[in-house]
Amino acid sequence: QVQLVESGGGLVQPGGSLRLSCLASKTIGTINPMGWYRQAPGKQRELVADITIGGRTKYADSVKGRFTISRDNAKMTVSLQMNSLKPEDTAVYYCNGRYVGIDYWGQGTQVTVSS
């Protein structure tokens, strides 16, 4: 099994930045891919960004150019740098990792973008 623990959410004004981090319970060199999803009230969970062991990234169109995903295998973390935040980015953000064909999820961290 894999435990994923997110941190870094909070309240930020439009145009601001936040950095989310996800700490895995085992070396993430075996977890592929790892990514971030989000779910806003009344909406389905959607992919924000993911990254493979080889460093290939994928982003939702709505966050391209504003968000950057990265992973540090030695520190067993995957991070999401979010810049130029908009009110529509408000959601619960979940860390995700696929290990031996099974998807694992963190408990989620709230991101609220509001003035």
mmCIF file with all atom_site columns, C-alpha atoms in Angstrom:
data_model
loop_
_atom_site.group_PDB
_atom_site.id
_atom_site.type_symbol
_atom_site.label_atom_id
_atom_site.label_alt_id
_atom_site.label_comp_id
_atom_site.label_asym_id
_atom_site.label_entity_id
_atom_site.label_seq_id
_atom_site.pdbx_PDB_ins_code
_atom_site.Cartn_x
_atom_site.Cartn_y
_atom_site.Cartn_z
_atom_site.occupancy
_atom_site.B_iso_or_equiv
_atom_site.pdbx_formal_charge
_atom_site.auth_seq_id
_atom_site.auth_comp_id
_atom_site.auth_asym_id
_atom_site.auth_atom_id
_atom_site.pdbx_PDB_model_num
ATOM 1   C CA . GLN A 1 1   ? 0.000   0.000  0.000   1.00 0.00 ? 1   GLN A CA 1
ATOM 2   C CA . VAL A 1 2   ? 0.907   3.633  -0.414  1.00 0.00 ? 2   VAL A CA 1
ATOM 3   C CA . GLN A 1 3   ? -0.047  6.522  1.842   1.00 0.00 ? 3   GLN A CA 1
ATOM 4   C CA . LEU A 1 4   ? -0.048  10.010 0.372   1.00 0.00 ? 4   LEU A CA 1
ATOM 5   C CA . VAL A 1 5   ? -0.209  13.116 2.555   1.00 0.00 ? 5   VAL A CA 1
ATOM 6   C CA . GLU A 1 6   ? -0.832  16.545 1.067   1.00 0.00 ? 6   GLU A CA 1
ATOM 7   C CA . SER A 1 7   ? 0.110   19.900 2.526   1.00 0.00 ? 7   SER A CA 1
ATOM 8   C CA . GLY A 1 8   ? 0.215   23.523 1.457   1.00 0.00 ? 8   GLY A CA 1
ATOM 9   C CA . GLY A 1 9   ? -3.393  24.430 0.779   1.00 0.00 ? 9   GLY A CA 1
ATOM 10  C CA . GLY A 1 10  ? -5.036  27.573 2.059   1.00 0.00 ? 10  GLY A CA 1
ATOM 11  C CA . LEU A 1 11  ? -6.668  30.866 1.224   1.00 0.00 ? 11  LEU A CA 1
ATOM 12  C CA . VAL A 1 12  ? -5.056  33.147 -1.350  1.00 0.00 ? 12  VAL A CA 1
ATOM 13  C CA . GLN A 1 13  ? -6.128  36.227 -3.259  1.00 0.00 ? 13  GLN A CA 1
ATOM 14  C CA . PRO A 1 14  ? -6.600  36.135 -7.028  1.00 0.00 ? 14  PRO A CA 1
ATOM 15  C CA . GLY A 1 15  ? -3.258  36.437 -8.754  1.00 0.00 ? 15  GLY A CA 1
ATOM 16  C CA . GLY A 1 16  ? -1.442  34.884 -5.823  1.00 0.00 ? 16  GLY A CA 1
ATOM 17  C CA . SER A 1 17  ? 0.585   31.698 -5.539  1.00 0.00 ? 17  SER A CA 1
ATOM 18  C CA . LEU A 1 18  ? 0.533   28.499 -3.521  1.00 0.00 ? 18  LEU A CA 1
ATOM 19  C CA . ARG A 1 19  ? 2.713   25.423 -3.476  1.00 0.00 ? 19  ARG A CA 1
ATOM 20  C CA . LEU A 1 20  ? 1.216   22.031 -2.714  1.00 0.00 ? 20  LEU A CA 1
ATOM 21  C CA . SER A 1 21  ? 3.341   19.099 -1.621  1.00 0.00 ? 21  SER A CA 1
ATOM 22  C CA . CYS A 1 22  ? 2.580   15.402 -1.402  1.00 0.00 ? 22  CYS A CA 1
ATOM 23  C CA . LEU A 1 23  ? 4.694   13.082 0.707   1.00 0.00 ? 23  LEU A CA 1
ATOM 24  C CA . ALA A 1 24  ? 4.556   9.380  -0.129  1.00 0.00 ? 24  ALA A CA 1
ATOM 25  C CA . SER A 1 25  ? 5.082   6.543  2.315   1.00 0.00 ? 25  SER A CA 1
ATOM 26  C CA . LYS A 1 26  ? 7.428   4.707  -0.005  1.00 0.00 ? 26  LYS A CA 1
ATOM 27  C CA . THR A 1 27  ? 9.964   5.590  -2.630  1.00 0.00 ? 27  THR A CA 1
ATOM 28  C CA . ILE A 1 28  ? 8.125   7.243  -5.483  1.00 0.00 ? 28  ILE A CA 1
ATOM 29  C CA . GLY A 1 29  ? 10.523  5.749  -7.966  1.00 0.00 ? 29  GLY A CA 1
ATOM 30  C CA . THR A 1 30  ? 8.052   2.868  -8.018  1.00 0.00 ? 30  THR A CA 1
ATOM 31  C CA . ILE A 1 31  ? 4.928   5.039  -8.275  1.00 0.00 ? 31  ILE A CA 1
ATOM 32  C CA . ASN A 1 32  ? 4.089   5.995  -11.825 1.00 0.00 ? 32  ASN A CA 1
ATOM 33  C CA . PRO A 1 33  ? 2.612   8.349  -12.648 1.00 0.00 ? 33  PRO A CA 1
ATOM 34  C CA . MET A 1 34  ? 2.026   10.749 -9.780  1.00 0.00 ? 34  MET A CA 1
ATOM 35  C CA . GLY A 1 35  ? -0.298  13.650 -10.110 1.00 0.00 ? 35  GLY A CA 1
ATOM 36  C CA . TRP A 1 36  ? -2.717  16.178 -8.726  1.00 0.00 ? 36  TRP A CA 1
ATOM 37  C CA . TYR A 1 37  ? -6.459  16.176 -9.194  1.00 0.00 ? 37  TYR A CA 1
ATOM 38  C CA . ARG A 1 38  ? -9.051  18.624 -7.946  1.00 0.00 ? 38  ARG A CA 1
ATOM 39  C CA . GLN A 1 39  ? -12.737 18.629 -7.205  1.00 0.00 ? 39  GLN A CA 1
ATOM 40  C CA . ALA A 1 40  ? -14.849 21.738 -6.891  1.00 0.00 ? 40  ALA A CA 1
ATOM 41  C CA . PRO A 1 41  ? -18.285 21.678 -5.237  1.00 0.00 ? 41  PRO A CA 1
ATOM 42  C CA . GLY A 1 42  ? -20.853 20.099 -7.538  1.00 0.00 ? 42  GLY A CA 1
ATOM 43  C CA . LYS A 1 43  ? -18.244 19.076 -10.102 1.00 0.00 ? 43  LYS A CA 1
ATOM 44  C CA . GLN A 1 44  ? -16.422 15.889 -10.990 1.00 0.00 ? 44  GLN A CA 1
ATOM 45  C CA . ARG A 1 45  ? -12.853 15.290 -9.938  1.00 0.00 ? 45  ARG A CA 1
ATOM 46  C CA . GLU A 1 46  ? -10.510 16.337 -12.727 1.00 0.00 ? 46  GLU A CA 1
ATOM 47  C CA . LEU A 1 47  ? -6.856  15.914 -13.555 1.00 0.00 ? 47  LEU A CA 1
ATOM 48  C CA . VAL A 1 48  ? -4.782  19.032 -12.929 1.00 0.00 ? 48  VAL A CA 1
ATOM 49  C CA . ALA A 1 49  ? -1.337  17.675 -13.780 1.00 0.00 ? 49  ALA A CA 1
ATOM 50  C CA . ASP A 1 50  ? 0.680   14.498 -13.637 1.00 0.00 ? 50  ASP A CA 1
ATOM 51  C CA . ILE A 1 51  ? 4.292   13.472 -14.065 1.00 0.00 ? 51  ILE A CA 1
ATOM 52  C CA . THR A 1 52  ? 5.938   10.182 -14.936 1.00 0.00 ? 52  THR A CA 1
ATOM 53  C CA . ILE A 1 53  ? 9.099   8.711  -13.457 1.00 0.00 ? 53  ILE A CA 1
ATOM 54  C CA . GLY A 1 54  ? 10.868  9.887  -16.593 1.00 0.00 ? 54  GLY A CA 1
ATOM 55  C CA . GLY A 1 55  ? 9.676   13.435 -16.045 1.00 0.00 ? 55  GLY A CA 1
ATOM 56  C CA . ARG A 1 56  ? 7.044   13.625 -18.761 1.00 0.00 ? 56  ARG A CA 1
ATOM 57  C CA . THR A 1 57  ? 4.298   16.011 -17.680 1.00 0.00 ? 57  THR A CA 1
ATOM 58  C CA . LYS A 1 58  ? 0.683   16.532 -18.602 1.00 0.00 ? 58  LYS A CA 1
ATOM 59  C CA . TYR A 1 59  ? -1.487  19.512 -17.676 1.00 0.00 ? 59  TYR A CA 1
ATOM 60  C CA . ALA A 1 60  ? -5.126  20.441 -17.909 1.00 0.00 ? 60  ALA A CA 1
ATOM 61  C CA . ASP A 1 61  ? -5.628  23.184 -20.481 1.00 0.00 ? 61  ASP A CA 1
ATOM 62  C CA . SER A 1 62  ? -7.013  25.462 -17.772 1.00 0.00 ? 62  SER A CA 1
ATOM 63  C CA . VAL A 1 63  ? -3.737  25.487 -15.826 1.00 0.00 ? 63  VAL A CA 1
ATOM 64  C CA . LYS A 1 64  ? -1.114  25.400 -18.575 1.00 0.00 ? 64  LYS A CA 1
ATOM 65  C CA . GLY A 1 65  ? 1.418   28.175 -18.148 1.00 0.00 ? 65  GLY A CA 1
ATOM 66  C CA . ARG A 1 66  ? 0.347   28.816 -14.553 1.00 0.00 ? 66  ARG A CA 1
ATOM 67  C CA . PHE A 1 67  ? 0.972   25.540 -12.713 1.00 0.00 ? 67  PHE A CA 1
ATOM 68  C CA . THR A 1 68  ? 4.130   23.447 -12.610 1.00 0.00 ? 68  THR A CA 1
ATOM 69  C CA . ILE A 1 69  ? 4.360   19.872 -11.340 1.00 0.00 ? 69  ILE A CA 1
ATOM 70  C CA . SER A 1 70  ? 7.627   18.353 -10.157 1.00 0.00 ? 70  SER A CA 1
ATOM 71  C CA . ARG A 1 71  ? 8.780   15.255 -8.338  1.00 0.00 ? 71  ARG A CA 1
ATOM 72  C CA . ASP A 1 72  ? 11.752  14.506 -6.111  1.00 0.00 ? 72  ASP A CA 1
ATOM 73  C CA . ASN A 1 73  ? 12.287  10.773 -5.901  1.00 0.00 ? 73  ASN A CA 1
ATOM 74  C CA . ALA A 1 74  ? 14.883  11.061 -3.147  1.00 0.00 ? 74  ALA A CA 1
ATOM 75  C CA . LYS A 1 75  ? 12.521  13.077 -0.932  1.00 0.00 ? 75  LYS A CA 1
ATOM 76  C CA . MET A 1 76  ? 9.508   10.960 -1.952  1.00 0.00 ? 76  MET A CA 1
ATOM 77  C CA . THR A 1 77  ? 7.542   14.099 -2.802  1.00 0.00 ? 77  THR A CA 1
ATOM 78  C CA . VAL A 1 78  ? 5.605   15.497 -5.692  1.00 0.00 ? 78  VAL A CA 1
ATOM 79  C CA . SER A 1 79  ? 4.825   19.202 -5.724  1.00 0.00 ? 79  SER A CA 1
ATOM 80  C CA . LEU A 1 80  ? 2.497   21.541 -7.556  1.00 0.00 ? 80  LEU A CA 1
ATOM 81  C CA . GLN A 1 81  ? 3.517   25.181 -7.879  1.00 0.00 ? 81  GLN A CA 1
ATOM 82  C CA . MET A 1 82  ? 0.431   27.247 -8.606  1.00 0.00 ? 82  MET A CA 1
ATOM 83  C CA . ASN A 1 83  ? 0.848   30.812 -9.840  1.00 0.00 ? 83  ASN A CA 1
ATOM 84  C CA . SER A 1 84  ? -1.607  33.423 -11.082 1.00 0.00 ? 84  SER A CA 1
ATOM 85  C CA . LEU A 1 85  ? -4.398  31.725 -9.203  1.00 0.00 ? 85  LEU A CA 1
ATOM 86  C CA . LYS A 1 86  ? -7.982  32.403 -10.209 1.00 0.00 ? 86  LYS A CA 1
ATOM 87  C CA . PRO A 1 87  ? -11.244 32.002 -8.273  1.00 0.00 ? 87  PRO A CA 1
ATOM 88  C CA . GLU A 1 88  ? -12.106 29.073 -10.557 1.00 0.00 ? 88  GLU A CA 1
ATOM 89  C CA . ASP A 1 89  ? -9.071  27.217 -9.174  1.00 0.00 ? 89  ASP A CA 1
ATOM 90  C CA . THR A 1 90  ? -10.904 26.909 -5.860  1.00 0.00 ? 90  THR A CA 1
ATOM 91  C CA . ALA A 1 91  ? -11.286 23.214 -5.059  1.00 0.00 ? 91  ALA A CA 1
ATOM 92  C CA . VAL A 1 92  ? -10.057 20.366 -2.917  1.00 0.00 ? 92  VAL A CA 1
ATOM 93  C CA . TYR A 1 93  ? -6.780  19.174 -4.389  1.00 0.00 ? 93  TYR A CA 1
ATOM 94  C CA . TYR A 1 94  ? -5.870  15.497 -4.174  1.00 0.00 ? 94  TYR A CA 1
ATOM 95  C CA . CYS A 1 95  ? -2.528  13.818 -4.656  1.00 0.00 ? 95  CYS A CA 1
ATOM 96  C CA . ASN A 1 96  ? -2.671  10.633 -6.712  1.00 0.00 ? 96  ASN A CA 1
ATOM 97  C CA . GLY A 1 97  ? -0.195  7.876  -7.368  1.00 0.00 ? 97  GLY A CA 1
ATOM 98  C CA . ARG A 1 98  ? -0.420  4.630  -9.294  1.00 0.00 ? 98  ARG A CA 1
ATOM 99  C CA . TYR A 1 99  ? 1.421   1.704  -7.743  1.00 0.00 ? 99  TYR A CA 1
ATOM 100 C CA . VAL A 1 100 ? 1.308   -1.798 -9.163  1.00 0.00 ? 100 VAL A CA 1
ATOM 101 C CA . GLY A 1 101 ? -1.742  -0.857 -11.183 1.00 0.00 ? 101 GLY A CA 1
ATOM 102 C CA . ILE A 1 102 ? -3.696  0.552  -8.225  1.00 0.00 ? 102 ILE A CA 1
ATOM 103 C CA . ASP A 1 103 ? -4.552  4.224  -7.761  1.00 0.00 ? 103 ASP A CA 1
ATOM 104 C CA . TYR A 1 104 ? -3.907  5.688  -4.324  1.00 0.00 ? 104 TYR A CA 1
ATOM 105 C CA . TRP A 1 105 ? -5.221  9.018  -3.068  1.00 0.00 ? 105 TRP A CA 1
ATOM 106 C CA . GLY A 1 106 ? -4.376  11.487 -0.379  1.00 0.00 ? 106 GLY A CA 1
ATOM 107 C CA . GLN A 1 107 ? -6.979  12.968 1.919   1.00 0.00 ? 107 GLN A CA 1
ATOM 108 C CA . GLY A 1 108 ? -7.122  16.242 0.013   1.00 0.00 ? 108 GLY A CA 1
ATOM 109 C CA . THR A 1 109 ? -6.197  19.831 0.791   1.00 0.00 ? 109 THR A CA 1
ATOM 110 C CA . GLN A 1 110 ? -8.463  22.833 0.313   1.00 0.00 ? 110 GLN A CA 1
ATOM 111 C CA . VAL A 1 111 ? -7.386  25.662 -1.967  1.00 0.00 ? 111 VAL A CA 1
ATOM 112 C CA . THR A 1 112 ? -9.566  28.766 -1.899  1.00 0.00 ? 112 THR A CA 1
ATOM 113 C CA . VAL A 1 113 ? -8.904  31.706 -4.206  1.00 0.00 ? 113 VAL A CA 1
ATOM 114 C CA . SER A 1 114 ? -10.904 34.708 -3.089  1.00 0.00 ? 114 SER A CA 1
ATOM 115 C CA . SER A 1 115 ? -10.524 38.393 -2.366  1.00 0.00 ? 115 SER A CA 1
#
